[in-house]
GROMACS .gro file of C-alpha atoms in nm:
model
  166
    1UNK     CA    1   0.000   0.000   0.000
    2UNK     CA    2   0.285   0.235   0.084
    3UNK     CA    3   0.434   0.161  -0.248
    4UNK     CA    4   0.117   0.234  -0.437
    5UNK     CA    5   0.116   0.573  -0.218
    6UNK     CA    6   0.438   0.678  -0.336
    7UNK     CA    7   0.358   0.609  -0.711
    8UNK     CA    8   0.086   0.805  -0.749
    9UNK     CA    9   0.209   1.101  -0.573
   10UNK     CA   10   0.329   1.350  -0.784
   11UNK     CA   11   0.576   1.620  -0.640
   12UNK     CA   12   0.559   1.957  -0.729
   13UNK     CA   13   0.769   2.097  -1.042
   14UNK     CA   14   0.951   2.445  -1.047
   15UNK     CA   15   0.563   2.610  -1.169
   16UNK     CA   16   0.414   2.436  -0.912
   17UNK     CA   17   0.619   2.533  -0.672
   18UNK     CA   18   0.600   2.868  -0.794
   19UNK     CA   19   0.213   2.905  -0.834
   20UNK     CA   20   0.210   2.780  -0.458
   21UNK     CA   21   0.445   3.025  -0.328
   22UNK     CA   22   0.203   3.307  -0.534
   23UNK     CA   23  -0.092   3.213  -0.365
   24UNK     CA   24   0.123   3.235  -0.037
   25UNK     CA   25   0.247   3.596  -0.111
   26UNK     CA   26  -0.047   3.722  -0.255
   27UNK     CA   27  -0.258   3.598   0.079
   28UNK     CA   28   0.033   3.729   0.282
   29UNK     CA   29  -0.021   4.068   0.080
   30UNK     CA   30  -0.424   4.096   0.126
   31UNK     CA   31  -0.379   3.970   0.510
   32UNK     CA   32  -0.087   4.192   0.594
   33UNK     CA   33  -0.109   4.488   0.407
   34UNK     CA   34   0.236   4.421   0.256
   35UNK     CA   35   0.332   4.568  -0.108
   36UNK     CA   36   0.436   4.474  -0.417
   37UNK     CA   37   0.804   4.474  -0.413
   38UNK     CA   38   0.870   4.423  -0.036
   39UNK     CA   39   0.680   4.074  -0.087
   40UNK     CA   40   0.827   3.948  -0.375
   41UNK     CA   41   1.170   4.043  -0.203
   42UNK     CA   42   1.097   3.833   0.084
   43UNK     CA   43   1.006   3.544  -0.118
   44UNK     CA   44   1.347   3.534  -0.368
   45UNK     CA   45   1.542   3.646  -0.074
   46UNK     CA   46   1.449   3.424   0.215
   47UNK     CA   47   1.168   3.188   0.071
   48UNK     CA   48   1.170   2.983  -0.281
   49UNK     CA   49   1.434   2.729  -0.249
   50UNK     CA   50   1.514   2.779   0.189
   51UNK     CA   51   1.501   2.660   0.470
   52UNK     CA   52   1.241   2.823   0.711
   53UNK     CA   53   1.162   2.729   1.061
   54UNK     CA   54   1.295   2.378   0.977
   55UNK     CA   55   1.118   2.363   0.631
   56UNK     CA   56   1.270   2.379   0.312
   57UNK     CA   57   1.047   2.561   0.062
   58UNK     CA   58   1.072   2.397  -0.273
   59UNK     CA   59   1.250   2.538  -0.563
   60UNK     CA   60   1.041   2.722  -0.767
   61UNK     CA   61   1.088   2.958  -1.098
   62UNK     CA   62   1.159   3.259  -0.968
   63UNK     CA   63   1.018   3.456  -1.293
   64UNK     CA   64   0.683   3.296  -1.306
   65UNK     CA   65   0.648   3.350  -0.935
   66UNK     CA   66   0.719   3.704  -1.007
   67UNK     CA   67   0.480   3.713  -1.314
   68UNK     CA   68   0.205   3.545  -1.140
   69UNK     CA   69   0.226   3.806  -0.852
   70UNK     CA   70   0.246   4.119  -1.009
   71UNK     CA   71   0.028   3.993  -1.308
   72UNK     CA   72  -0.243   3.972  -1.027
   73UNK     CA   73  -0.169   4.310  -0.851
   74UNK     CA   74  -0.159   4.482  -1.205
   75UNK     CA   75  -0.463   4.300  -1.333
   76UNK     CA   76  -0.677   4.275  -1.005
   77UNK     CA   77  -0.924   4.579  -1.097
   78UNK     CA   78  -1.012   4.323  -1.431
   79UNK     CA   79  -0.959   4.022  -1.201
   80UNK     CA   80  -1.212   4.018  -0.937
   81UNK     CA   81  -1.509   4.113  -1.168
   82UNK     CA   82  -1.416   3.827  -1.375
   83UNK     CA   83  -1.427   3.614  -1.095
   84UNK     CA   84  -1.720   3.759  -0.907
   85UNK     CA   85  -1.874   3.680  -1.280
   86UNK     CA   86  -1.801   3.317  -1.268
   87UNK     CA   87  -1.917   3.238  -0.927
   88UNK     CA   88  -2.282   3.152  -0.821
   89UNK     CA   89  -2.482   3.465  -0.717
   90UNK     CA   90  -2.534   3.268  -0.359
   91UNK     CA   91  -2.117   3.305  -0.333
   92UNK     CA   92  -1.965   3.659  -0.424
   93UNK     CA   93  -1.617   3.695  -0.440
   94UNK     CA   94  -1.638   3.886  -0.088
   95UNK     CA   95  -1.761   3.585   0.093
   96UNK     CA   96  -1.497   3.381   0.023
   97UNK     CA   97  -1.204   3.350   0.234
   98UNK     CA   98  -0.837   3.521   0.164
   99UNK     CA   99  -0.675   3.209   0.089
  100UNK     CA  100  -0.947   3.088  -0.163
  101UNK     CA  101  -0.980   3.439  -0.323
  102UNK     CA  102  -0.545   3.420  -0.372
  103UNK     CA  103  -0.615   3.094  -0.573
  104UNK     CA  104  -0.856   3.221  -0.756
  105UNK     CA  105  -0.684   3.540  -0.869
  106UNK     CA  106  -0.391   3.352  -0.931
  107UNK     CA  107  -0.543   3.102  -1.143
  108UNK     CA  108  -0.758   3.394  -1.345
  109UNK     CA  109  -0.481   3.568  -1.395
  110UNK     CA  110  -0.311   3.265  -1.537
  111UNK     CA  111  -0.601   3.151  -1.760
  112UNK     CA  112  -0.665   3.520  -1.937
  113UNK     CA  113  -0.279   3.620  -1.919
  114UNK     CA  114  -0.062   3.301  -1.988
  115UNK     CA  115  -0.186   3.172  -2.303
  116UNK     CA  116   0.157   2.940  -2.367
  117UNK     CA  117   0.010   2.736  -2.124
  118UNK     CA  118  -0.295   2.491  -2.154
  119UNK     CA  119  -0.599   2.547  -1.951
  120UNK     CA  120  -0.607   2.163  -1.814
  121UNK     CA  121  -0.305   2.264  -1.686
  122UNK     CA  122  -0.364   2.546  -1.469
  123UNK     CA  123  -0.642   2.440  -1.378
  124UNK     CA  124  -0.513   2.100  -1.229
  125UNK     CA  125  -0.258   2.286  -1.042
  126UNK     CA  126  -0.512   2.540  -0.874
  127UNK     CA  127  -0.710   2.226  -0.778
  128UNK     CA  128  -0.412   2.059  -0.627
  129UNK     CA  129  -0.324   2.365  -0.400
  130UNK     CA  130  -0.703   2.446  -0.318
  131UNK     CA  131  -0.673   2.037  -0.193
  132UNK     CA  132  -0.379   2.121   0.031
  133UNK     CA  133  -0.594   2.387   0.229
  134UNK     CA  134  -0.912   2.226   0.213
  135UNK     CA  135  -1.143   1.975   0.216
  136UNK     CA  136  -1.328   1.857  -0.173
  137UNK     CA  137  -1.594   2.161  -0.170
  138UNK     CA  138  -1.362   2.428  -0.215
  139UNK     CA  139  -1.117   2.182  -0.474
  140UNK     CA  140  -1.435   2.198  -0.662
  141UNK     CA  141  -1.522   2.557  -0.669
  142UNK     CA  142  -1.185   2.638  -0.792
  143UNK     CA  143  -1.225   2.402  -1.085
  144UNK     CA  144  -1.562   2.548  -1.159
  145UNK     CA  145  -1.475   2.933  -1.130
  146UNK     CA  146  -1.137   2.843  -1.323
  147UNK     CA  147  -1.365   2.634  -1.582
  148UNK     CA  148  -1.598   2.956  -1.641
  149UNK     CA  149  -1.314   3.142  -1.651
  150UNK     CA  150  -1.142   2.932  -1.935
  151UNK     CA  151  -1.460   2.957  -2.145
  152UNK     CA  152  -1.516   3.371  -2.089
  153UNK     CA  153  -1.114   3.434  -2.198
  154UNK     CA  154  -1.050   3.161  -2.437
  155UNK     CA  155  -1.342   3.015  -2.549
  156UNK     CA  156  -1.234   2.681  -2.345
  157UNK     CA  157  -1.406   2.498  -2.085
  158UNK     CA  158  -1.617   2.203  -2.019
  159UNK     CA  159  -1.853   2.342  -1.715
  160UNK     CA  160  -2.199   2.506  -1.737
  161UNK     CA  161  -2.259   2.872  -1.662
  162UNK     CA  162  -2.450   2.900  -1.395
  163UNK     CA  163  -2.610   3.244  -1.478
  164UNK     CA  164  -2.680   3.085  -1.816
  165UNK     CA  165  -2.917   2.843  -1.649
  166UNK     CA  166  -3.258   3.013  -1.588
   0.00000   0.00000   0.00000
């Protein structure tokens, strides 16, 4: 069994890691006030790739981690309607909680801004750090908003529109 575990786990590549450390800074940002610059310092500086409190943070691209970040401070004003858009009317984009709103923006911004890379893609990885905070429910939001998402900006996406329902 603990064989089978370790196949099918699938450790996080230099985007991953990145995208991760994104949806760390940009909660650190919304939750702390924090700009810009003096977050993405602190990550390059004393984050992506060290040791902290006994943890080693995983190696990540350093540029996407920048692009992602900024991309979502210089973008949010588009952003958040584009979310707020794609979510059910029972769940605006203010009821959701800081860490769920980082993944979000970070995954819009990924989906309208970073074309080079497939939708399935970004998507997947969204999912798999929405699972690392929390439980199925809010995996699956992610994929849904990030779904809508896809098929507003691209013209991709498998998921129905739920204001296109009634």
């Amino acid at each position: 069994m603990a064989e089978a575990a370790l196949r099918t786990f699938r450790p996080a590549n230099k985007r991953g890691a990145a995208r991760l450390a994104a949806v760390q800074a940009l909660y650190q940002m919304d939750v702390g006030g924090t700009g810009l610059l003096e977050t993405v310092a602190e990550y390059e500086t004393f984050r992506l790739g060290q040791e902290v409190d006994g943890e080693t943070y995983r190696e990540a691209d350093a540029a996407w981690f920048r692009d992602i970040v900024s991309g979502v401070v210089r973008g949010q004003t588009f952003i958040d309607p584009l979310i707020h858009s794609s979510l059910t009317t029972d769940w605006p984009l203010a009821r959701l909680d800081t860490t769920l709103r980082a993944i979000l923006r970070a995954g819009t911004y990924e989906v309208t801004a970073r074309k080079d890379v497939p939708v399935a893609v970004i998507v997947s990885e969204y999912v798999d750090i929405a699972k690392a905070f929390y439980d199925e429910d809010e995996a699956r939001l992610v994929n849904a908003v990030l779904d809508r998402v896809a098929r507003r900006s691209r013209g991709e996406g498998r998921g129905q529109d739920p204001k296109e329902k009634d």
